[in-house]
Short mmCIF file of C-alpha atoms in Angstrom, two decimals:
data_model
loop_
_atom_site.label_atom_id
_atom_site.label_comp_id
_atom_site.label_asym_id
_atom_site.label_seq_id
_atom_site.Cartn_x
_atom_site.Cartn_y
_atom_site.Cartn_z
CA MET B 18 0.26 0.11 0.06
CA LYS B 19 2.90 1.97 1.21
CA ARG B 20 4.59 1.88 -2.84
CA PHE B 21 1.76 2.13 -4.34
CA LEU B 22 1.47 5.83 -2.46
CA SER B 23 4.59 6.80 -3.07
CA ILE B 24 3.83 6.14 -7.18
CA VAL B 25 1.46 8.09 -7.15
CA ILE B 26 2.77 10.77 -5.37
CA VAL B 27 5.49 10.14 -7.76
CA LEU B 28 3.09 10.27 -10.61
CA VAL B 29 1.16 13.70 -9.38
CA ALA B 30 4.31 15.20 -8.74
CA ILE B 31 5.80 14.90 -11.85
CA GLY B 32 2.02 15.74 -13.66
CA ALA B 33 2.11 18.92 -11.40
CA VAL B 34 6.00 19.67 -13.31
CA ALA B 35 4.62 19.25 -16.49
CA TYR B 36 1.96 21.28 -16.31
CA PHE B 37 3.25 24.29 -14.91
CA TRP B 38 6.21 24.09 -17.22
CA LEU B 39 4.10 23.94 -20.46
CA ASN B 40 1.91 26.47 -18.98
CA ARG B 41 4.63 29.20 -18.49
CA THR B 42 5.20 32.38 -19.48
CA ASP B 43 7.28 33.79 -22.57
CA PRO B 44 9.36 36.57 -20.48
CA ALA B 45 10.20 38.54 -23.67
CA ALA B 46 8.70 41.55 -24.35
CA GLY B 47 9.32 41.20 -28.11
CA THR B 48 9.79 43.40 -31.00
CA ALA B 49 7.22 43.93 -34.03
CA PRO B 50 7.97 44.56 -37.32
CA ALA B 51 7.31 47.92 -38.80
CA ILE B 52 4.06 48.52 -39.37
CA VAL B 53 3.87 51.60 -42.11
CA GLY B 54 0.37 52.23 -41.11
CA ALA B 55 0.02 52.20 -36.84
CA PRO B 56 1.60 55.70 -36.10
CA THR B 57 5.47 55.66 -33.41
CA GLY B 58 6.40 57.94 -31.00
CA SER B 59 4.50 59.83 -28.84
CA ASP B 60 0.90 59.42 -29.67
CA VAL B 61 0.44 56.40 -28.49
CA ILE B 62 -3.41 56.37 -28.61
CA ALA B 63 -3.65 56.78 -32.10
CA ARG B 64 -0.80 53.86 -32.94
CA GLY B 65 -3.52 51.46 -30.51
CA GLU B 66 -6.07 52.60 -33.04
CA TYR B 67 -4.71 51.38 -35.76
CA LEU B 68 -3.64 48.33 -34.34
CA ALA B 69 -7.07 47.73 -32.67
CA LYS B 70 -8.34 47.85 -36.09
CA ALA B 71 -5.01 45.21 -37.72
CA ALA B 72 -7.02 42.84 -35.06
CA ASP B 73 -10.26 43.16 -35.28
CA CYS B 74 -11.11 43.66 -31.67
CA THR B 75 -14.86 45.40 -32.59
CA ALA B 76 -16.21 42.08 -34.49
CA CYS B 77 -16.25 39.89 -31.50
CA HIS B 78 -16.37 42.53 -28.87
CA THR B 79 -19.30 44.95 -30.38
CA VAL B 80 -22.43 44.07 -30.71
CA PRO B 81 -23.61 45.18 -34.64
CA GLY B 82 -26.20 48.30 -34.50
CA SER B 83 -26.03 48.36 -30.72
CA ASN B 84 -23.49 51.79 -30.30
CA LYS B 85 -21.83 50.17 -27.56
CA PRO B 86 -18.39 50.20 -28.22
CA PHE B 87 -16.49 46.81 -27.62
CA ALA B 88 -19.43 46.76 -24.24
CA GLY B 89 -19.30 42.60 -25.26
CA GLY B 90 -21.64 40.64 -25.69
CA VAL B 91 -21.01 38.60 -29.48
CA ALA B 92 -22.96 35.48 -29.10
CA PHE B 93 -20.55 32.79 -30.55
CA THR B 94 -21.83 29.85 -30.63
CA LEU B 95 -19.36 26.32 -30.77
CA PRO B 96 -20.60 22.61 -30.43
CA PHE B 97 -19.65 22.65 -26.99
CA GLY B 98 -22.13 25.69 -26.28
CA THR B 99 -22.45 29.33 -26.62
CA ILE B 100 -19.61 32.11 -25.94
CA TYR B 101 -20.06 35.51 -25.45
CA SER B 102 -17.61 38.55 -25.72
CA SER B 103 -17.26 40.60 -22.53
CA ASN B 104 -16.20 44.45 -21.61
CA ILE B 105 -13.88 45.49 -23.04
CA THR B 106 -13.90 49.20 -21.66
CA ALA B 107 -12.40 51.36 -19.20
CA ASP B 108 -15.55 51.33 -16.24
CA GLU B 109 -14.90 50.44 -13.83
CA THR B 110 -16.73 46.85 -12.74
CA THR B 111 -18.21 45.74 -16.17
CA GLY B 112 -15.06 46.39 -18.15
CA ILE B 113 -11.72 46.37 -17.74
CA GLY B 114 -11.23 50.05 -15.71
CA SER B 115 -9.36 48.38 -12.79
CA TRP B 116 -6.84 46.47 -15.11
CA SER B 117 -3.01 47.39 -15.00
CA ASP B 118 -1.48 46.66 -17.77
CA ASP B 119 0.49 43.68 -16.71
CA ASP B 120 -3.35 41.95 -16.04
CA PHE B 121 -3.81 43.26 -19.60
CA VAL B 122 -1.56 41.59 -21.03
CA ARG B 123 -0.85 38.88 -19.12
CA ALA B 124 -5.11 38.13 -20.89
CA VAL B 125 -4.14 39.30 -24.46
CA ARG B 126 -1.26 36.81 -24.50
CA GLU B 127 -1.86 34.06 -22.54
CA GLY B 128 -5.35 34.38 -22.03
CA VAL B 129 -5.14 34.27 -18.68
CA ARG B 130 -7.51 36.94 -16.54
CA LYS B 131 -7.25 39.49 -13.66
CA ASP B 132 -8.82 37.09 -11.82
CA GLY B 133 -6.79 34.62 -12.63
CA ALA B 134 -8.81 32.38 -14.30
CA HIS B 135 -8.20 30.69 -17.99
CA LEU B 136 -10.15 32.24 -20.81
CA TYR B 137 -12.06 29.75 -23.86
CA PRO B 138 -9.72 30.18 -27.30
CA ALA B 139 -13.25 31.53 -29.09
CA PHE B 140 -10.43 34.47 -27.69
CA PRO B 141 -7.49 34.51 -29.95
CA TYR B 142 -5.06 35.02 -27.03
CA THR B 143 -3.18 32.28 -29.47
CA SER B 144 -2.26 34.19 -31.59
CA TYR B 145 -2.01 36.99 -30.11
CA THR B 146 0.49 35.87 -27.55
CA GLN B 147 3.38 36.71 -30.34
CA LEU B 148 1.73 40.10 -29.43
CA SER B 149 5.04 42.80 -28.48
CA ARG B 150 4.95 44.02 -24.72
CA ALA B 151 4.48 48.17 -26.43
CA ASP B 152 1.58 46.85 -29.28
CA VAL B 153 -0.58 45.40 -26.55
CA LEU B 154 -0.28 48.54 -24.10
CA ALA B 155 -0.97 50.61 -26.63
CA ILE B 156 -3.83 48.49 -27.03
CA LYS B 157 -5.07 48.86 -24.44
CA ALA B 158 -3.94 53.05 -24.00
CA TYR B 159 -6.71 53.31 -27.17
CA LEU B 160 -9.36 50.86 -25.94
CA PHE B 161 -9.40 53.48 -22.39
CA SER B 162 -9.22 56.68 -24.42
CA LEU B 163 -12.96 55.61 -25.13
CA PRO B 164 -15.66 56.48 -22.98
CA LYS B 165 -16.75 53.65 -20.65
CA ILE B 166 -19.41 51.83 -21.11
CA GLN B 167 -21.32 50.18 -18.10
CA GLN B 168 -23.41 46.50 -19.19
CA GLU B 169 -22.77 43.61 -17.12
CA ASN B 170 -21.08 39.64 -19.56
CA ARG B 171 -23.35 37.44 -20.08
CA ALA B 172 -22.85 33.74 -18.80
CA ASN B 173 -21.76 31.64 -21.51
CA VAL B 174 -24.01 28.60 -21.59
CA LEU B 175 -21.29 25.08 -21.97
CA ASP B 176 -22.01 21.57 -22.10
CA PHE B 177 -19.61 19.81 -19.55
CA PRO B 178 -16.47 19.93 -18.59
CA PHE B 179 -16.25 23.08 -21.16
CA ASN B 180 -17.89 25.12 -18.36
CA GLN B 181 -14.94 23.70 -16.03
CA ARG B 182 -12.04 26.91 -16.38
CA TRP B 183 -9.94 25.40 -14.58
CA ALA B 184 -9.77 22.32 -16.92
CA MET B 185 -8.54 25.28 -19.77
CA GLY B 186 -4.99 24.92 -18.45
CA PHE B 187 -4.29 21.30 -19.23
CA TRP B 188 -6.12 22.75 -22.93
CA ASN B 189 -3.41 25.40 -23.66
CA ALA B 190 -0.48 22.23 -22.07
CA ALA B 191 -1.58 20.38 -24.50
CA PHE B 192 -2.39 23.36 -27.33
CA PHE B 193 -0.50 26.78 -26.41
CA LYS B 194 2.63 28.41 -26.18
CA SER B 195 3.59 31.48 -24.96
CA LYS B 196 6.49 32.67 -27.39
CA ARG B 197 6.68 36.00 -28.59
CA PHE B 198 6.75 37.25 -32.97
CA GLU B 199 9.84 36.31 -34.07
CA PRO B 200 11.12 37.57 -37.29
CA ASP B 201 12.38 35.25 -39.92
CA THR B 202 16.28 36.35 -41.18
CA SER B 203 16.14 34.85 -44.39
CA LYS B 204 13.13 37.10 -45.03
CA SER B 205 12.47 39.98 -46.56
CA ALA B 206 11.16 43.49 -44.30
CA GLN B 207 7.92 43.72 -45.88
CA TRP B 208 7.10 39.23 -46.10
CA ASN B 209 8.27 39.60 -41.34
CA SER B 210 6.05 43.20 -41.72
CA GLY B 211 3.19 41.02 -43.43
CA ALA B 212 3.83 37.71 -41.49
CA TYR B 213 3.31 39.91 -37.98
CA LEU B 214 0.14 41.20 -39.84
CA ALA B 215 -1.49 38.05 -40.75
CA ASN B 216 -0.33 35.39 -37.56
CA ALA B 217 -0.03 38.22 -34.48
CA LEU B 218 -3.37 41.46 -35.57
CA GLY B 219 -5.27 40.25 -37.91
CA HIS B 220 -4.95 36.22 -36.52
CA CYS B 221 -6.14 34.86 -39.88
CA ASP B 222 -5.60 31.47 -38.29
CA GLU B 223 -8.15 30.56 -35.45
CA CYS B 224 -10.30 31.12 -38.41
CA HIS B 225 -8.87 29.22 -42.30
CA THR B 226 -6.49 26.71 -40.05
CA PRO B 227 -8.18 23.30 -39.04
CA ARG B 228 -9.12 22.60 -35.76
CA ASN B 229 -8.65 19.21 -34.22
CA PHE B 230 -10.98 17.30 -32.09
CA ALA B 231 -10.11 19.54 -29.31
CA PHE B 232 -10.18 22.46 -31.24
CA GLY B 233 -6.99 23.30 -30.95
CA LEU B 234 -5.28 24.28 -34.57
CA LYS B 235 -3.26 22.39 -36.70
CA ARG B 236 -0.71 24.56 -37.06
CA GLY B 237 1.00 21.60 -40.25
CA SER B 238 -2.30 22.40 -41.68
CA ALA B 239 -2.23 26.44 -41.61
CA LEU B 240 -4.95 28.23 -43.23
CA SER B 241 -6.30 25.77 -45.81
CA GLY B 242 -9.47 26.39 -44.74
CA GLU B 243 -11.43 25.84 -41.85
CA SER B 244 -15.69 25.68 -40.88
CA LEU B 245 -16.73 28.11 -37.69
CA GLN B 246 -20.11 29.37 -36.58
CA GLY B 247 -22.25 27.77 -40.04
CA TRP B 248 -19.11 29.49 -42.21
CA ARG B 249 -16.35 28.46 -44.22
CA ALA B 250 -13.24 30.06 -44.51
CA TYR B 251 -12.39 29.08 -47.54
CA ASP B 252 -8.54 27.75 -47.98
CA ILE B 253 -6.32 31.56 -48.22
CA THR B 254 -2.30 28.70 -49.22
CA SER B 255 -0.31 29.22 -52.06
CA ASP B 256 -2.29 25.81 -54.24
CA PRO B 257 -3.01 27.64 -57.31
CA GLN B 258 -6.03 24.76 -57.42
CA HIS B 259 -7.52 25.43 -54.38
CA GLY B 260 -6.08 28.04 -52.11
CA ILE B 261 -5.15 31.92 -54.25
CA GLY B 262 -1.76 30.59 -55.99
CA SER B 263 -3.84 31.25 -59.09
CA TRP B 264 -4.48 35.04 -57.36
CA SER B 265 -2.96 38.30 -59.48
CA ASP B 266 -1.59 40.90 -56.23
CA GLU B 267 -4.23 42.48 -57.77
CA ASP B 268 -7.25 39.73 -56.87
CA LEU B 269 -5.64 39.63 -53.82
CA THR B 270 -4.95 43.81 -52.22
CA SER B 271 -8.52 43.38 -53.88
CA TYR B 272 -10.27 41.53 -52.42
CA LEU B 273 -8.15 42.46 -48.65
CA ARG B 274 -9.66 45.68 -49.46
CA THR B 275 -13.02 46.15 -50.74
CA GLY B 276 -13.96 41.99 -49.57
CA HIS B 277 -13.96 41.93 -54.19
CA ALA B 278 -12.15 40.01 -55.89
CA GLU B 279 -13.96 40.50 -60.03
CA GLY B 280 -13.58 36.73 -61.06
CA ARG B 281 -13.15 35.90 -57.65
CA GLY B 282 -15.82 36.92 -55.51
CA SER B 283 -17.19 38.87 -52.38
CA ALA B 284 -16.69 38.25 -48.46
CA SER B 285 -19.95 37.67 -46.75
CA GLY B 286 -19.64 36.38 -42.91
CA PRO B 287 -17.28 36.65 -40.88
CA MET B 288 -15.01 37.40 -44.20
CA ALA B 289 -17.08 40.59 -44.97
CA GLU B 290 -16.68 41.52 -41.02
CA ALA B 291 -13.12 41.31 -41.05
CA VAL B 292 -13.31 43.55 -44.24
CA GLU B 293 -15.78 46.37 -42.92
CA ASN B 294 -14.21 46.53 -39.04
CA SER B 295 -10.90 45.75 -40.40
CA LEU B 296 -9.35 45.56 -43.50
CA GLN B 297 -10.70 48.41 -45.15
CA TYR B 298 -8.37 50.93 -42.66
CA LEU B 299 -4.78 49.71 -43.02
CA LYS B 300 -2.35 52.06 -44.36
CA PRO B 301 -1.69 50.39 -48.31
CA ASP B 302 1.79 49.22 -47.38
CA ASP B 303 0.38 47.11 -45.45
CA ILE B 304 -1.29 45.21 -47.72
CA ALA B 305 1.15 44.96 -49.68
CA ALA B 306 2.78 42.77 -46.79
CA LEU B 307 -0.32 41.09 -45.93
CA VAL B 308 -0.50 39.17 -49.49
CA THR B 309 3.65 39.46 -49.85
CA TYR B 310 3.38 37.11 -46.25
CA LEU B 311 0.19 35.29 -48.42
CA ARG B 312 1.73 34.32 -51.39
CA GLY B 313 4.04 32.25 -49.00
CA VAL B 314 2.28 30.40 -47.41
CA PRO B 315 2.76 25.91 -48.13
CA SER B 316 0.67 25.09 -50.43
CA HIS B 317 -2.37 22.96 -48.37
CA SER B 318 -5.40 21.75 -50.54
CA GLY B 319 -7.20 21.04 -47.22
CA LYS B 320 -10.71 19.21 -46.18
CA ASP B 321 -13.10 18.78 -48.73
CA PRO B 322 -11.08 21.29 -51.15
CA ILE B 323 -12.82 23.10 -53.94
CA THR B 324 -11.77 23.49 -57.71
CA ILE B 325 -13.28 26.58 -59.47
CA ASP B 326 -15.16 25.85 -62.42
CA ALA B 327 -15.58 29.40 -63.56
CA LYS B 328 -16.84 28.84 -67.24
CA ALA B 329 -19.89 26.44 -65.93
CA ALA B 330 -21.94 25.37 -68.93
CA PRO B 331 -25.34 26.50 -67.72
CA ALA B 332 -23.88 29.99 -67.29
CA LEU B 333 -22.17 30.25 -70.22
CA ALA B 334 -25.22 29.62 -72.16
CA SER B 335 -27.45 32.25 -70.33
CA ASN B 336 -27.84 36.18 -70.89
CA ASP B 337 -27.91 38.50 -69.18
CA ALA B 338 -32.32 38.17 -67.87
CA ALA B 339 -32.59 34.25 -69.76
CA PRO B 340 -31.53 31.11 -68.41
CA GLY B 341 -30.77 28.35 -71.92
CA GLY B 342 -29.54 24.90 -71.99
CA ASP B 343 -30.98 24.60 -68.34
CA SER B 344 -32.81 22.06 -67.16
CA ALA B 345 -32.13 22.37 -63.96
CA ASP B 346 -31.90 18.75 -64.20
CA GLY B 347 -35.00 17.79 -62.38
CA ASN B 348 -35.12 20.79 -59.68
CA GLN B 349 -37.58 22.97 -60.89
CA LEU B 350 -38.76 24.58 -57.07
CA GLY B 351 -34.80 25.46 -57.58
CA LEU B 352 -35.02 27.25 -60.60
CA ARG B 353 -38.71 28.84 -59.49
CA LEU B 354 -37.40 29.82 -56.45
CA PHE B 355 -33.90 32.04 -58.56
CA GLU B 356 -36.17 33.36 -61.20
CA GLY B 357 -38.30 34.95 -58.99
CA ALA B 358 -35.76 36.15 -56.43
CA CYS B 359 -32.03 36.02 -57.18
CA ALA B 360 -32.60 36.53 -61.14
CA SER B 361 -32.74 40.51 -60.96
CA CYS B 362 -29.31 41.27 -59.49
CA HIS B 363 -27.19 38.43 -59.98
CA GLN B 364 -28.69 37.62 -63.38
CA TRP B 365 -28.77 34.15 -65.20
CA ASN B 366 -25.14 34.59 -66.73
CA GLY B 367 -24.31 35.66 -62.83
CA LYS B 368 -22.06 38.22 -63.94
CA GLY B 369 -24.28 40.83 -61.54
CA GLN B 370 -26.32 43.81 -62.52
CA GLN B 371 -26.47 46.61 -59.58
CA THR B 372 -23.40 45.76 -58.18
CA ALA B 373 -20.13 44.13 -59.19
CA TYR B 374 -20.06 41.73 -54.89
CA ALA B 375 -23.36 40.14 -56.61
CA THR B 376 -21.25 38.56 -59.02
CA LEU B 377 -22.45 34.12 -58.97
CA LEU B 378 -19.56 33.17 -62.03
CA GLY B 379 -16.72 32.30 -60.86
CA THR B 380 -16.79 32.83 -57.03
CA ARG B 381 -15.54 29.40 -54.53
CA GLY B 382 -19.49 29.03 -52.03
CA VAL B 383 -21.04 28.28 -55.99
CA ASN B 384 -18.04 25.37 -56.51
CA ASP B 385 -18.56 24.26 -52.74
CA PRO B 386 -21.29 21.65 -53.43
CA SER B 387 -21.74 21.41 -49.16
CA GLY B 388 -23.74 24.53 -50.34
CA GLY B 389 -21.90 25.77 -46.50
CA ASN B 390 -21.58 29.58 -47.27
CA ILE B 391 -24.91 29.91 -49.88
CA THR B 392 -26.54 28.57 -47.21
CA GLN B 393 -25.61 30.97 -44.96
CA VAL B 394 -26.29 34.08 -47.01
CA ILE B 395 -29.37 33.17 -47.86
CA LEU B 396 -30.68 32.42 -44.84
CA HIS B 397 -29.43 35.37 -43.27
CA GLY B 398 -28.04 37.94 -46.21
CA SER B 399 -25.54 40.35 -46.08
CA LYS B 400 -25.63 43.20 -45.05
CA TRP B 401 -22.05 45.56 -44.35
CA ARG B 402 -20.20 48.38 -45.19
CA VAL B 403 -16.72 49.37 -46.70
CA ALA B 404 -15.46 53.18 -47.77
CA ASP B 405 -18.85 55.01 -48.84
CA GLN B 406 -20.70 51.91 -50.12
CA ASP B 407 -23.25 49.85 -48.61
CA VAL B 408 -22.97 45.84 -49.63
CA TYR B 409 -26.56 44.42 -49.53
CA MET B 410 -28.51 41.01 -49.27
CA PRO B 411 -31.52 40.55 -48.21
CA ALA B 412 -32.70 37.33 -45.79
CA PHE B 413 -34.57 34.66 -47.14
CA GLY B 414 -34.64 32.66 -43.89
CA LYS B 415 -37.51 34.11 -42.56
CA ALA B 416 -39.28 33.80 -46.09
CA TYR B 417 -38.36 30.45 -46.88
CA SER B 418 -38.81 26.79 -45.90
CA ASP B 419 -35.85 24.33 -45.51
CA THR B 420 -36.47 22.22 -48.84
CA GLU B 421 -36.01 24.96 -50.67
CA VAL B 422 -34.06 27.00 -49.60
CA ALA B 423 -32.33 23.49 -50.15
CA ALA B 424 -33.84 23.28 -53.61
CA LEU B 425 -32.33 26.47 -54.12
CA ALA B 426 -29.04 26.70 -52.97
CA ASN B 427 -28.61 23.06 -55.61
CA TYR B 428 -29.87 25.08 -57.88
CA VAL B 429 -27.41 27.94 -57.77
CA ILE B 430 -23.92 25.35 -57.00
CA ALA B 431 -25.76 23.88 -60.97
CA HIS B 432 -26.40 26.93 -62.36
CA PHE B 433 -23.07 28.49 -61.79
CA GLY B 434 -20.21 25.66 -60.80
CA ALA B 435 -21.57 23.52 -63.00
CA LYS B 436 -21.16 20.56 -59.96
CA GLN B 437 -24.01 19.20 -57.97
CA GLY B 438 -25.48 20.43 -55.32
CA ILE B 439 -25.77 18.53 -51.55
CA VAL B 440 -27.28 20.15 -49.47
CA THR B 441 -30.39 19.52 -47.79
CA PRO B 442 -33.14 20.27 -45.63
CA GLN B 443 -32.03 18.28 -42.49
CA ASP B 444 -28.38 20.58 -43.20
CA VAL B 445 -30.29 23.80 -43.39
CA ALA B 446 -32.41 23.35 -40.15
CA GLN B 447 -28.77 23.17 -38.96
CA ARG B 448 -27.66 26.14 -40.64
CA ARG B 449 -30.64 28.24 -39.20
#
């Protein structure tokens, strides 16, 4: 018995040492590469504002239309429950007004709150850990310069054991490493700036990199695509067929700055939010740095790769006002729905009428047989603003049944992607 207890004690001790070793903090302050658009010098608030936009803090901490910037309450629906973002205004009681510089840096880079509780990785500290201390504190200075908003944080609704915050220490031990950004001396200054923008500030990995069973990032397949909250974040590796390897620099620049690239598609869902709240505010040199970095991302075809048919025969046989050579393959319901609600904006040839954002031909959404993003746009519409232009598509979720949405999605995939859509009414019900 004593021997057994001795073994247990030794194992517990080893486990404790391993736990604290794997959860250790990198004390390095970090040195960020040049972010051209971010002001330098004494104007730390202006720099913080630029960095906060580059980090897309608004999308997660501001409920759209609430007029309460950074007061939290945005819902993140995940397989194991719903997480609500927190109030990060300088309010002392419901926000972070009582947090010291060290408290804020620890939360952003280590995922640990002032009270010592672990944050969930829906907050991308797994990416923000690369930020320099100076940049984190610049963001804090900007947030603390804004009006305080008193708004209580909403309680998360999570299944067991995910509702046990203490268990996040074990998750961190397995999937998180506290580490500052280290420039690659074999690469150009522009590439390093792009890497810092994409990986630390922009946290592109959080949406575009596949995750494992425990929601940890599969770093070996970085940026090869993933589905989150019902939306599909596409492959943005250098793969020429399934990623963005065949896109020109002009295509990438236009998509990042405006959410649209001619012949490639338009942003919607979380990517549209990223353009609206973050990417459109980046200076041209910083966008160019992002493009340079993305060009060098190793090629991966990812899970369920999408092959683009930019010359789908049914669409090419059609004109602006009428379909041509299109039997709908028995999907008469989908054809009638498109005719009644969609053709006037998107046109039968998919070129879009009122705006280029309505172009369908050549986009990845219509070439994805699973119809993930097509279904989401039909159900929930799209509404966002870039520069001085409103991008809008109405939602049809309340008007159409699950069967009708599935039929419409499959028709769009067949007509503009020349592929057999596999969207079912059950898929639509789940995506609602």
